[in-house]
PDB file of C-alpha atoms in Angstrom:
ATOM      1  CA  MET A 250     -20.594   5.353   3.975  1.00  0.00           C
ATOM      2  CA  PRO A 251     -18.066   8.118   4.656  1.00  0.00           C
ATOM      3  CA  LEU A 252     -14.719   6.891   5.958  1.00  0.00           C
ATOM      4  CA  ASP A 253     -12.530   9.412   7.740  1.00  0.00           C
ATOM      5  CA  VAL A 254      -8.813   8.786   7.118  1.00  0.00           C
ATOM      6  CA  HIS A 255      -6.148  10.564   9.157  1.00  0.00           C
ATOM      7  CA  ILE A 256      -2.664  10.242   7.641  1.00  0.00           C
ATOM      8  CA  ILE A 257       0.240   9.887  10.089  1.00  0.00           C
ATOM      9  CA  GLU A 258       3.790  10.312   8.802  1.00  0.00           C
ATOM     10  CA  CYS A 259       6.093   8.011  10.775  1.00  0.00           C
ATOM     11  CA  LEU A 260       9.810   7.254  10.962  1.00  0.00           C
ATOM     12  CA  GLU A 261      11.725   8.341   7.876  1.00  0.00           C
ATOM     13  CA  ASP A 262       9.126   7.607   5.209  1.00  0.00           C
ATOM     14  CA  ASN A 263       6.361   5.356   6.614  1.00  0.00           C
ATOM     15  CA  TYR A 264       2.653   6.041   6.710  1.00  0.00           C
ATOM     16  CA  ALA A 265       0.113   4.824   9.238  1.00  0.00           C
ATOM     17  CA  TYR A 266      -3.597   5.531   8.911  1.00  0.00           C
ATOM     18  CA  LEU A 267      -6.245   6.185  11.528  1.00  0.00           C
ATOM     19  CA  LEU A 268      -9.684   5.210  10.240  1.00  0.00           C
ATOM     20  CA  ARG A 269     -13.070   6.085  11.632  1.00  0.00           C
ATOM     21  CA  CYS A 270     -16.598   5.958  10.286  1.00  0.00           C
ATOM     22  CA  ALA A 271     -17.966   9.469   9.935  1.00  0.00           C
ATOM     23  CA  ASN A 272     -21.249   8.355  11.493  1.00  0.00           C
ATOM     24  CA  SER A 273     -20.427   5.754  14.130  1.00  0.00           C
ATOM     25  CA  GLY A 274     -18.150   3.000  15.325  1.00  0.00           C
ATOM     26  CA  PRO A 275     -14.605   2.383  16.477  1.00  0.00           C
ATOM     27  CA  THR A 276     -11.250   3.791  15.405  1.00  0.00           C
ATOM     28  CA  VAL A 277      -8.764   1.541  13.606  1.00  0.00           C
ATOM     29  CA  ILE A 278      -5.047   2.094  13.016  1.00  0.00           C
ATOM     30  CA  VAL A 279      -3.645   0.486   9.857  1.00  0.00           C
ATOM     31  CA  ASP A 280      -0.048  -0.501  10.686  1.00  0.00           C
ATOM     32  CA  THR A 281       2.042   0.714  13.599  1.00  0.00           C
ATOM     33  CA  PRO A 282       5.461   2.029  12.489  1.00  0.00           C
ATOM     34  CA  ASP A 283       5.881   4.503  15.373  1.00  0.00           C
ATOM     35  CA  PRO A 284       3.606   3.875  18.362  1.00  0.00           C
ATOM     36  CA  ASP A 285       4.514   7.093  20.172  1.00  0.00           C
ATOM     37  CA  LYS A 286       3.684   9.235  17.129  1.00  0.00           C
ATOM     38  CA  ILE A 287       0.463   7.307  16.533  1.00  0.00           C
ATOM     39  CA  LEU A 288      -0.716   7.658  20.130  1.00  0.00           C
ATOM     40  CA  GLU A 289       0.169  11.346  20.075  1.00  0.00           C
ATOM     41  CA  GLU A 290      -1.759  11.967  16.858  1.00  0.00           C
ATOM     42  CA  ALA A 291      -4.772   9.972  18.033  1.00  0.00           C
ATOM     43  CA  GLY A 292      -4.805  12.007  21.233  1.00  0.00           C
ATOM     44  CA  LYS A 293      -4.617  15.299  19.358  1.00  0.00           C
ATOM     45  CA  ILE A 294      -7.705  14.537  17.281  1.00  0.00           C
ATOM     46  CA  GLY A 295      -9.515  12.764  20.108  1.00  0.00           C
ATOM     47  CA  TRP A 296      -9.833   9.326  18.522  1.00  0.00           C
ATOM     48  CA  ASP A 297      -9.560   6.303  20.821  1.00  0.00           C
ATOM     49  CA  ILE A 298      -7.852   3.386  19.060  1.00  0.00           C
ATOM     50  CA  ASP A 299      -9.980   0.240  19.233  1.00  0.00           C
ATOM     51  CA  GLU A 300      -8.294  -2.033  16.689  1.00  0.00           C
ATOM     52  CA  ILE A 301      -4.926  -2.484  14.992  1.00  0.00           C
ATOM     53  CA  TRP A 302      -4.944  -3.861  11.448  1.00  0.00           C
ATOM     54  CA  ASN A 303      -1.596  -5.071  10.113  1.00  0.00           C
ATOM     55  CA  THR A 304      -0.909  -5.428   6.400  1.00  0.00           C
ATOM     56  CA  HIS A 305       2.175  -7.604   7.038  1.00  0.00           C
ATOM     57  CA  HIS A 306       4.695  -8.641   9.649  1.00  0.00           C
ATOM     58  CA  HIS A 307       7.652  -6.330   8.977  1.00  0.00           C
ATOM     59  CA  TRP A 308       8.757  -4.368  12.040  1.00  0.00           C
ATOM     60  CA  ASP A 309       7.967  -0.993  10.468  1.00  0.00           C
ATOM     61  CA  HIS A 310       4.346  -2.075  10.047  1.00  0.00           C
ATOM     62  CA  ALA A 311       3.680  -4.207  13.128  1.00  0.00           C
ATOM     63  CA  GLY A 312       6.479  -3.273  15.527  1.00  0.00           C
ATOM     64  CA  GLY A 313       4.357  -0.803  17.470  1.00  0.00           C
ATOM     65  CA  ASN A 314       1.493  -3.190  18.145  1.00  0.00           C
ATOM     66  CA  ASP A 315       2.373  -4.050  21.727  1.00  0.00           C
ATOM     67  CA  LYS A 316       2.837  -0.474  22.905  1.00  0.00           C
ATOM     68  CA  ILE A 317      -0.427   0.665  21.359  1.00  0.00           C
ATOM     69  CA  ARG A 318      -2.264  -2.414  22.596  1.00  0.00           C
ATOM     70  CA  GLU A 319      -0.979  -1.876  26.127  1.00  0.00           C
ATOM     71  CA  ALA A 320      -1.901   1.828  26.055  1.00  0.00           C
ATOM     72  CA  THR A 321      -5.371   1.429  24.574  1.00  0.00           C
ATOM     73  CA  GLY A 322      -6.508  -2.183  24.887  1.00  0.00           C
ATOM     74  CA  ALA A 323      -6.809  -2.337  21.092  1.00  0.00           C
ATOM     75  CA  LYS A 324      -7.384  -5.729  19.473  1.00  0.00           C
ATOM     76  CA  VAL A 325      -4.929  -6.841  16.782  1.00  0.00           C
ATOM     77  CA  VAL A 326      -6.157  -8.066  13.394  1.00  0.00           C
ATOM     78  CA  ALA A 327      -3.677  -9.678  10.998  1.00  0.00           C
ATOM     79  CA  ALA A 328      -3.285 -12.376   8.375  1.00  0.00           C
ATOM     80  CA  ALA A 329      -3.610 -15.893   9.733  1.00  0.00           C
ATOM     81  CA  SER A 330      -0.520 -16.908   7.762  1.00  0.00           C
ATOM     82  CA  GLU A 331       1.605 -14.237   9.488  1.00  0.00           C
ATOM     83  CA  ALA A 332       0.121 -14.344  12.985  1.00  0.00           C
ATOM     84  CA  ASP A 333       3.072 -16.264  14.436  1.00  0.00           C
ATOM     85  CA  LYS A 334       5.507 -13.638  13.151  1.00  0.00           C
ATOM     86  CA  ILE A 335       3.403 -10.732  14.399  1.00  0.00           C
ATOM     87  CA  GLY A 336       2.467 -12.181  17.778  1.00  0.00           C
ATOM     88  CA  HIS A 337      -0.565 -11.521  20.001  1.00  0.00           C
ATOM     89  CA  VAL A 338      -3.104 -11.502  17.171  1.00  0.00           C
ATOM     90  CA  ASP A 339      -6.679 -11.400  18.434  1.00  0.00           C
ATOM     91  CA  ARG A 340      -8.353 -12.026  15.096  1.00  0.00           C
ATOM     92  CA  MET A 341      -6.748 -13.885  12.219  1.00  0.00           C
ATOM     93  CA  VAL A 342      -8.107 -13.165   8.739  1.00  0.00           C
ATOM     94  CA  SER A 343      -7.646 -14.483   5.217  1.00  0.00           C
ATOM     95  CA  HIS A 344      -8.542 -13.502   1.670  1.00  0.00           C
ATOM     96  CA  GLY A 345     -12.257 -12.850   1.304  1.00  0.00           C
ATOM     97  CA  ASP A 346     -12.931 -12.159   4.977  1.00  0.00           C
ATOM     98  CA  TYR A 347     -14.676  -8.939   5.958  1.00  0.00           C
ATOM     99  CA  LEU A 348     -13.953  -6.392   8.663  1.00  0.00           C
ATOM    100  CA  ARG A 349     -15.877  -3.332   9.783  1.00  0.00           C
ATOM    101  CA  VAL A 350     -15.113   0.232  10.754  1.00  0.00           C
ATOM    102  CA  GLY A 351     -18.471   1.403  12.033  1.00  0.00           C
ATOM    103  CA  GLU A 352     -20.837   1.275   9.061  1.00  0.00           C
ATOM    104  CA  ASN A 353     -17.990   0.683   6.599  1.00  0.00           C
ATOM    105  CA  GLU A 354     -17.146  -2.846   5.470  1.00  0.00           C
ATOM    106  CA  ALA A 355     -13.634  -3.796   4.357  1.00  0.00           C
ATOM    107  CA  GLU A 356     -12.760  -6.870   2.329  1.00  0.00           C
ATOM    108  CA  VAL A 357      -9.455  -8.568   3.111  1.00  0.00           C
ATOM    109  CA  LEU A 358      -7.427  -9.105  -0.071  1.00  0.00           C
ATOM    110  CA  ASP A 359      -4.520 -11.519  -0.432  1.00  0.00           C
ATOM    111  CA  VAL A 360      -1.753  -9.421  -1.994  1.00  0.00           C
ATOM    112  CA  GLY A 361       1.248 -11.574  -1.167  1.00  0.00           C
ATOM    113  CA  GLY A 362       4.644 -11.108  -2.795  1.00  0.00           C
ATOM    114  CA  HIS A 363       6.448  -8.539  -0.660  1.00  0.00           C
ATOM    115  CA  THR A 364       5.798 -10.986   2.155  1.00  0.00           C
ATOM    116  CA  SER A 365       4.041 -14.245   1.412  1.00  0.00           C
ATOM    117  CA  GLY A 366       1.032 -13.431   3.601  1.00  0.00           C
ATOM    118  CA  HIS A 367       0.667  -9.702   2.908  1.00  0.00           C
ATOM    119  CA  ILE A 368      -2.938  -8.463   2.910  1.00  0.00           C
ATOM    120  CA  ALA A 369      -4.739  -5.277   1.860  1.00  0.00           C
ATOM    121  CA  PHE A 370      -7.974  -3.770   3.150  1.00  0.00           C
ATOM    122  CA  TYR A 371     -10.501  -2.716   0.506  1.00  0.00           C
ATOM    123  CA  PHE A 372     -13.493  -0.556   1.417  1.00  0.00           C
ATOM    124  CA  GLY A 373     -15.684  -0.902  -1.665  1.00  0.00           C
ATOM    125  CA  GLY A 374     -18.402   1.351  -0.290  1.00  0.00           C
ATOM    126  CA  ALA A 375     -15.873   4.093   0.431  1.00  0.00           C
ATOM    127  CA  ASP A 376     -13.741   3.565  -2.714  1.00  0.00           C
ATOM    128  CA  THR A 377     -10.594   3.163  -0.615  1.00  0.00           C
ATOM    129  CA  VAL A 378      -7.844   0.542  -0.337  1.00  0.00           C
ATOM    130  CA  PHE A 379      -4.894   0.261   2.036  1.00  0.00           C
ATOM    131  CA  THR A 380      -2.127  -1.571   0.208  1.00  0.00           C
ATOM    132  CA  GLY A 381       0.789  -1.596   2.661  1.00  0.00           C
ATOM    133  CA  ASP A 382       3.989  -2.426   0.788  1.00  0.00           C
ATOM    134  CA  THR A 383       2.416  -4.285  -2.124  1.00  0.00           C
ATOM    135  CA  LEU A 384       1.425  -1.318  -4.301  1.00  0.00           C
ATOM    136  CA  PHE A 385       3.090   2.074  -3.940  1.00  0.00           C
ATOM    137  CA  ASN A 386       2.530   5.284  -5.860  1.00  0.00           C
ATOM    138  CA  LEU A 387       4.405   4.582  -9.122  1.00  0.00           C
ATOM    139  CA  GLY A 388       5.941   1.410  -7.706  1.00  0.00           C
ATOM    140  CA  CYS A 389       5.572  -1.812  -5.772  1.00  0.00           C
ATOM    141  CA  GLY A 390       7.345  -3.440  -2.852  1.00  0.00           C
ATOM    142  CA  ARG A 391      10.484  -5.510  -3.026  1.00  0.00           C
ATOM    143  CA  MET A 392       9.864  -9.214  -3.528  1.00  0.00           C
ATOM    144  CA  PHE A 393      11.228 -10.519  -0.226  1.00  0.00           C
ATOM    145  CA  GLU A 394       9.233 -13.730   0.227  1.00  0.00           C
ATOM    146  CA  GLY A 395       7.055 -14.266  -2.824  1.00  0.00           C
ATOM    147  CA  ASP A 396       7.755 -15.041  -6.462  1.00  0.00           C
ATOM    148  CA  PRO A 397       6.895 -13.139  -9.664  1.00  0.00           C
ATOM    149  CA  GLU A 398       3.741 -15.136 -10.359  1.00  0.00           C
ATOM    150  CA  GLN A 399       2.370 -14.536  -6.855  1.00  0.00           C
ATOM    151  CA  PHE A 400       3.237 -10.843  -6.893  1.00  0.00           C
ATOM    152  CA  LEU A 401       1.746 -10.369 -10.355  1.00  0.00           C
ATOM    153  CA  THR A 402      -1.500 -12.009  -9.211  1.00  0.00           C
ATOM    154  CA  SER A 403      -1.618  -9.601  -6.274  1.00  0.00           C
ATOM    155  CA  LEU A 404      -1.053  -6.570  -8.496  1.00  0.00           C
ATOM    156  CA  GLN A 405      -3.692  -7.812 -10.935  1.00  0.00           C
ATOM    157  CA  ARG A 406      -6.135  -8.018  -8.034  1.00  0.00           C
ATOM    158  CA  LEU A 407      -5.456  -4.386  -7.148  1.00  0.00           C
ATOM    159  CA  LYS A 408      -5.340  -3.191 -10.766  1.00  0.00           C
ATOM    160  CA  HIS A 409      -8.856  -4.501 -11.334  1.00  0.00           C
ATOM    161  CA  LEU A 410     -10.390  -2.482  -8.497  1.00  0.00           C
ATOM    162  CA  PRO A 411     -12.557   0.448  -9.650  1.00  0.00           C
ATOM    163  CA  GLY A 412     -10.497   3.302 -11.067  1.00  0.00           C
ATOM    164  CA  ALA A 413     -11.830   5.843  -8.559  1.00  0.00           C
ATOM    165  CA  THR A 414     -10.505   3.806  -5.618  1.00  0.00           C
ATOM    166  CA  SER A 415      -8.194   5.876  -3.408  1.00  0.00           C
ATOM    167  CA  VAL A 416      -4.888   4.088  -2.735  1.00  0.00           C
ATOM    168  CA  TYR A 417      -3.182   4.548   0.631  1.00  0.00           C
ATOM    169  CA  CYS A 418       0.222   2.862   0.626  1.00  0.00           C
ATOM    170  CA  GLY A 419       2.800   2.213   3.323  1.00  0.00           C
ATOM    171  CA  HIS A 420       5.669   4.536   2.338  1.00  0.00           C
ATOM    172  CA  GLU A 421       6.454   7.895   0.768  1.00  0.00           C
ATOM    173  CA  TYR A 422       8.525   6.634  -2.161  1.00  0.00           C
ATOM    174  CA  THR A 423       6.750   8.422  -4.986  1.00  0.00           C
ATOM    175  CA  VAL A 424       9.486  10.715  -6.307  1.00  0.00           C
ATOM    176  CA  LYS A 425      12.142   7.995  -6.296  1.00  0.00           C
ATOM    177  CA  ASN A 426       9.700   5.525  -7.853  1.00  0.00           C
ATOM    178  CA  GLY A 427       8.879   8.089 -10.504  1.00  0.00           C
ATOM    179  CA  GLU A 428      12.534   8.609 -11.366  1.00  0.00           C
ATOM    180  CA  PHE A 429      12.846   4.879 -12.007  1.00  0.00           C
ATOM    181  CA  ALA A 430       9.565   4.687 -13.917  1.00  0.00           C
ATOM    182  CA  LEU A 431      10.795   7.329 -16.357  1.00  0.00           C
ATOM    183  CA  THR A 432      13.772   5.131 -17.260  1.00  0.00           C
ATOM    184  CA  VAL A 433      11.478   2.393 -18.592  1.00  0.00           C
ATOM    185  CA  ASP A 434       8.518   4.492 -19.783  1.00  0.00           C
ATOM    186  CA  PRO A 435       9.982   7.936 -20.648  1.00  0.00           C
ATOM    187  CA  ASP A 436       7.408   8.985 -23.243  1.00  0.00           C
ATOM    188  CA  ASN A 437       4.386   8.402 -20.979  1.00  0.00           C
ATOM    189  CA  THR A 438       2.809  11.838 -20.568  1.00  0.00           C
ATOM    190  CA  LEU A 439       0.640  10.672 -17.668  1.00  0.00           C
ATOM    191  CA  LEU A 440       3.774   9.530 -15.869  1.00  0.00           C
ATOM    192  CA  GLN A 441       5.600  12.779 -16.613  1.00  0.00           C
ATOM    193  CA  ALA A 442       2.757  14.840 -15.142  1.00  0.00           C
ATOM    194  CA  TYR A 443       2.453  12.524 -12.123  1.00  0.00           C
ATOM    195  CA  VAL A 444       6.160  12.835 -11.278  1.00  0.00           C
ATOM    196  CA  GLN A 445       6.032  16.615 -11.572  1.00  0.00           C
ATOM    197  CA  MET A 446       2.998  16.763  -9.287  1.00  0.00           C
ATOM    198  CA  ALA A 447       4.737  14.503  -6.735  1.00  0.00           C
ATOM    199  CA  LYS A 448       7.863  16.679  -6.728  1.00  0.00           C
ATOM    200  CA  GLU A 449       5.764  19.789  -6.151  1.00  0.00           C
ATOM    201  CA  LYS A 450       3.907  18.186  -3.267  1.00  0.00           C
ATOM    202  CA  ARG A 451       7.094  17.000  -1.593  1.00  0.00           C
ATOM    203  CA  ALA A 452       8.642  20.453  -2.008  1.00  0.00           C
ATOM    204  CA  ARG A 453       5.719  21.697   0.094  1.00  0.00           C
ATOM    205  CA  ASN A 454       6.210  18.827   2.582  1.00  0.00           C
ATOM    206  CA  GLU A 455       2.843  17.372   1.593  1.00  0.00           C
ATOM    207  CA  PRO A 456       2.177  13.635   1.322  1.00  0.00           C
ATOM    208  CA  THR A 457       1.612  12.221  -2.146  1.00  0.00           C
ATOM    209  CA  VAL A 458      -0.999   9.802  -0.780  1.00  0.00           C
ATOM    210  CA  PRO A 459      -3.637   8.987  -1.640  1.00  0.00           C
ATOM    211  CA  SER A 460      -3.306   8.097  -5.278  1.00  0.00           C
ATOM    212  CA  THR A 461      -6.022   6.337  -7.264  1.00  0.00           C
ATOM    213  CA  ILE A 462      -6.139   3.025  -9.069  1.00  0.00           C
ATOM    214  CA  ARG A 463      -6.836   4.944 -12.286  1.00  0.00           C
ATOM    215  CA  ALA A 464      -3.708   7.057 -11.875  1.00  0.00           C
ATOM    216  CA  GLU A 465      -1.586   3.995 -11.133  1.00  0.00           C
ATOM    217  CA  ARG A 466      -2.925   2.094 -14.137  1.00  0.00           C
ATOM    218  CA  GLY A 467      -1.855   4.959 -16.370  1.00  0.00           C
ATOM    219  CA  ALA A 468       1.560   5.719 -14.916  1.00  0.00           C
ATOM    220  CA  ASN A 469       2.866   2.941 -12.654  1.00  0.00           C
ATOM    221  CA  PRO A 470       5.083   0.569 -14.677  1.00  0.00           C
ATOM    222  CA  PHE A 471       4.333  -2.270 -12.246  1.00  0.00           C
ATOM    223  CA  LEU A 472       0.698  -2.175 -13.370  1.00  0.00           C
ATOM    224  CA  ARG A 473       1.623  -1.820 -17.045  1.00  0.00           C
ATOM    225  CA  TRP A 474       3.262  -5.190 -17.739  1.00  0.00           C
ATOM    226  CA  ASP A 475       0.854  -5.694 -20.671  1.00  0.00           C
ATOM    227  CA  ASP A 476       1.539  -2.343 -22.356  1.00  0.00           C
ATOM    228  CA  PRO A 477       3.150  -2.974 -25.775  1.00  0.00           C
ATOM    229  CA  VAL A 478       5.249   0.207 -25.693  1.00  0.00           C
ATOM    230  CA  LEU A 479       6.719  -0.662 -22.301  1.00  0.00           C
ATOM    231  CA  ARG A 480       7.315  -4.255 -23.371  1.00  0.00           C
ATOM    232  CA  SER A 481       9.101  -3.064 -26.472  1.00  0.00           C
ATOM    233  CA  ARG A 482      11.424  -0.828 -24.465  1.00  0.00           C
ATOM    234  CA  LEU A 483      12.298  -3.847 -22.318  1.00  0.00           C
ATOM    235  CA  ASN A 484      12.805  -6.014 -25.450  1.00  0.00           C
ATOM    236  CA  MET A 485      10.155  -8.361 -24.054  1.00  0.00           C
ATOM    237  CA  ASP A 486       7.394  -8.159 -26.672  1.00  0.00           C
ATOM    238  CA  GLU A 487       6.586 -11.877 -26.487  1.00  0.00           C
ATOM    239  CA  ALA A 488       7.427 -12.531 -22.821  1.00  0.00           C
ATOM    240  CA  ARG A 489       4.955 -13.803 -20.265  1.00  0.00           C
ATOM    241  CA  ASP A 490       3.431 -11.174 -17.975  1.00  0.00           C
ATOM    242  CA  ALA A 491       5.247 -12.550 -14.941  1.00  0.00           C
ATOM    243  CA  GLU A 492       8.557 -12.332 -16.807  1.00  0.00           C
ATOM    244  CA  VAL A 493       7.938  -8.676 -17.623  1.00  0.00           C
ATOM    245  CA  PHE A 494       7.091  -7.950 -13.996  1.00  0.00           C
ATOM    246  CA  ALA A 495      10.200  -9.805 -12.807  1.00  0.00           C
ATOM    247  CA  GLU A 496      12.421  -7.782 -15.150  1.00  0.00           C
ATOM    248  CA  LEU A 497      10.890  -4.513 -13.945  1.00  0.00           C
ATOM    249  CA  ARG A 498      11.442  -5.563 -10.348  1.00  0.00           C
ATOM    250  CA  ARG A 499      15.037  -6.590 -11.108  1.00  0.00           C
ATOM    251  CA  ARG A 500      15.766  -3.228 -12.676  1.00  0.00           C
ATOM    252  CA  LYS A 501      14.158  -1.333  -9.817  1.00  0.00           C
ATOM    253  CA  ASP A 502      16.188  -3.314  -7.257  1.00  0.00           C
ATOM    254  CA  ALA A 503      19.366  -2.219  -9.031  1.00  0.00           C
ATOM    255  CA  PHE A 504      18.266   1.389  -9.599  1.00  0.00           C
TER     256      PHE A 504
END
């Protein structure tokens, strides 16, 4: 079923997403970085917010919950494992649970690593996934609470989604991520073209979201831990996958 997605640029580089079924049903906001901006945008397009879905507990993803809830009566949906940190959660969900936006069904995916209980929302029927701060365009989130094995499992889960799946992430980091990616994978022509496209879009003040799983598989080093050329550049030909991911994350943290 068609899923209407309205992108809202918030704060310095955050994204929030208003979702509505093209045919029927409620409006959902995925993450709440800036409640005033979100309420303003929802009012402009005439969508009443019925539910708040949080990918994780960080303030720039859940900090606007209360203001939006008080203004609209929206119900809050979040991971059961992070409900205490988020507060006032009306429905607690876990990996494998399903949610609905009108006629569209979303599967809750455990993608912990950035935070231990981070979740994503995958609409298989609409070929769309909302990844929060787990998977970015050409990057991934910092490993604040998880460990390399957990984060790698989460990225594997996303990597194995259908290639045509549109990826809506939590921040506009694409150009900076691309600059790092070129330091570890400089001869990747898909990456080179991706970075150029991202720079052109940002020069026009356009968002680089959504990407696709196919594009990320080809260019994002954090989904290419098993690529022999990348491994060779890292001098990690025989390393475990989690070790390769950890080294990429270490280098990105220091970049």
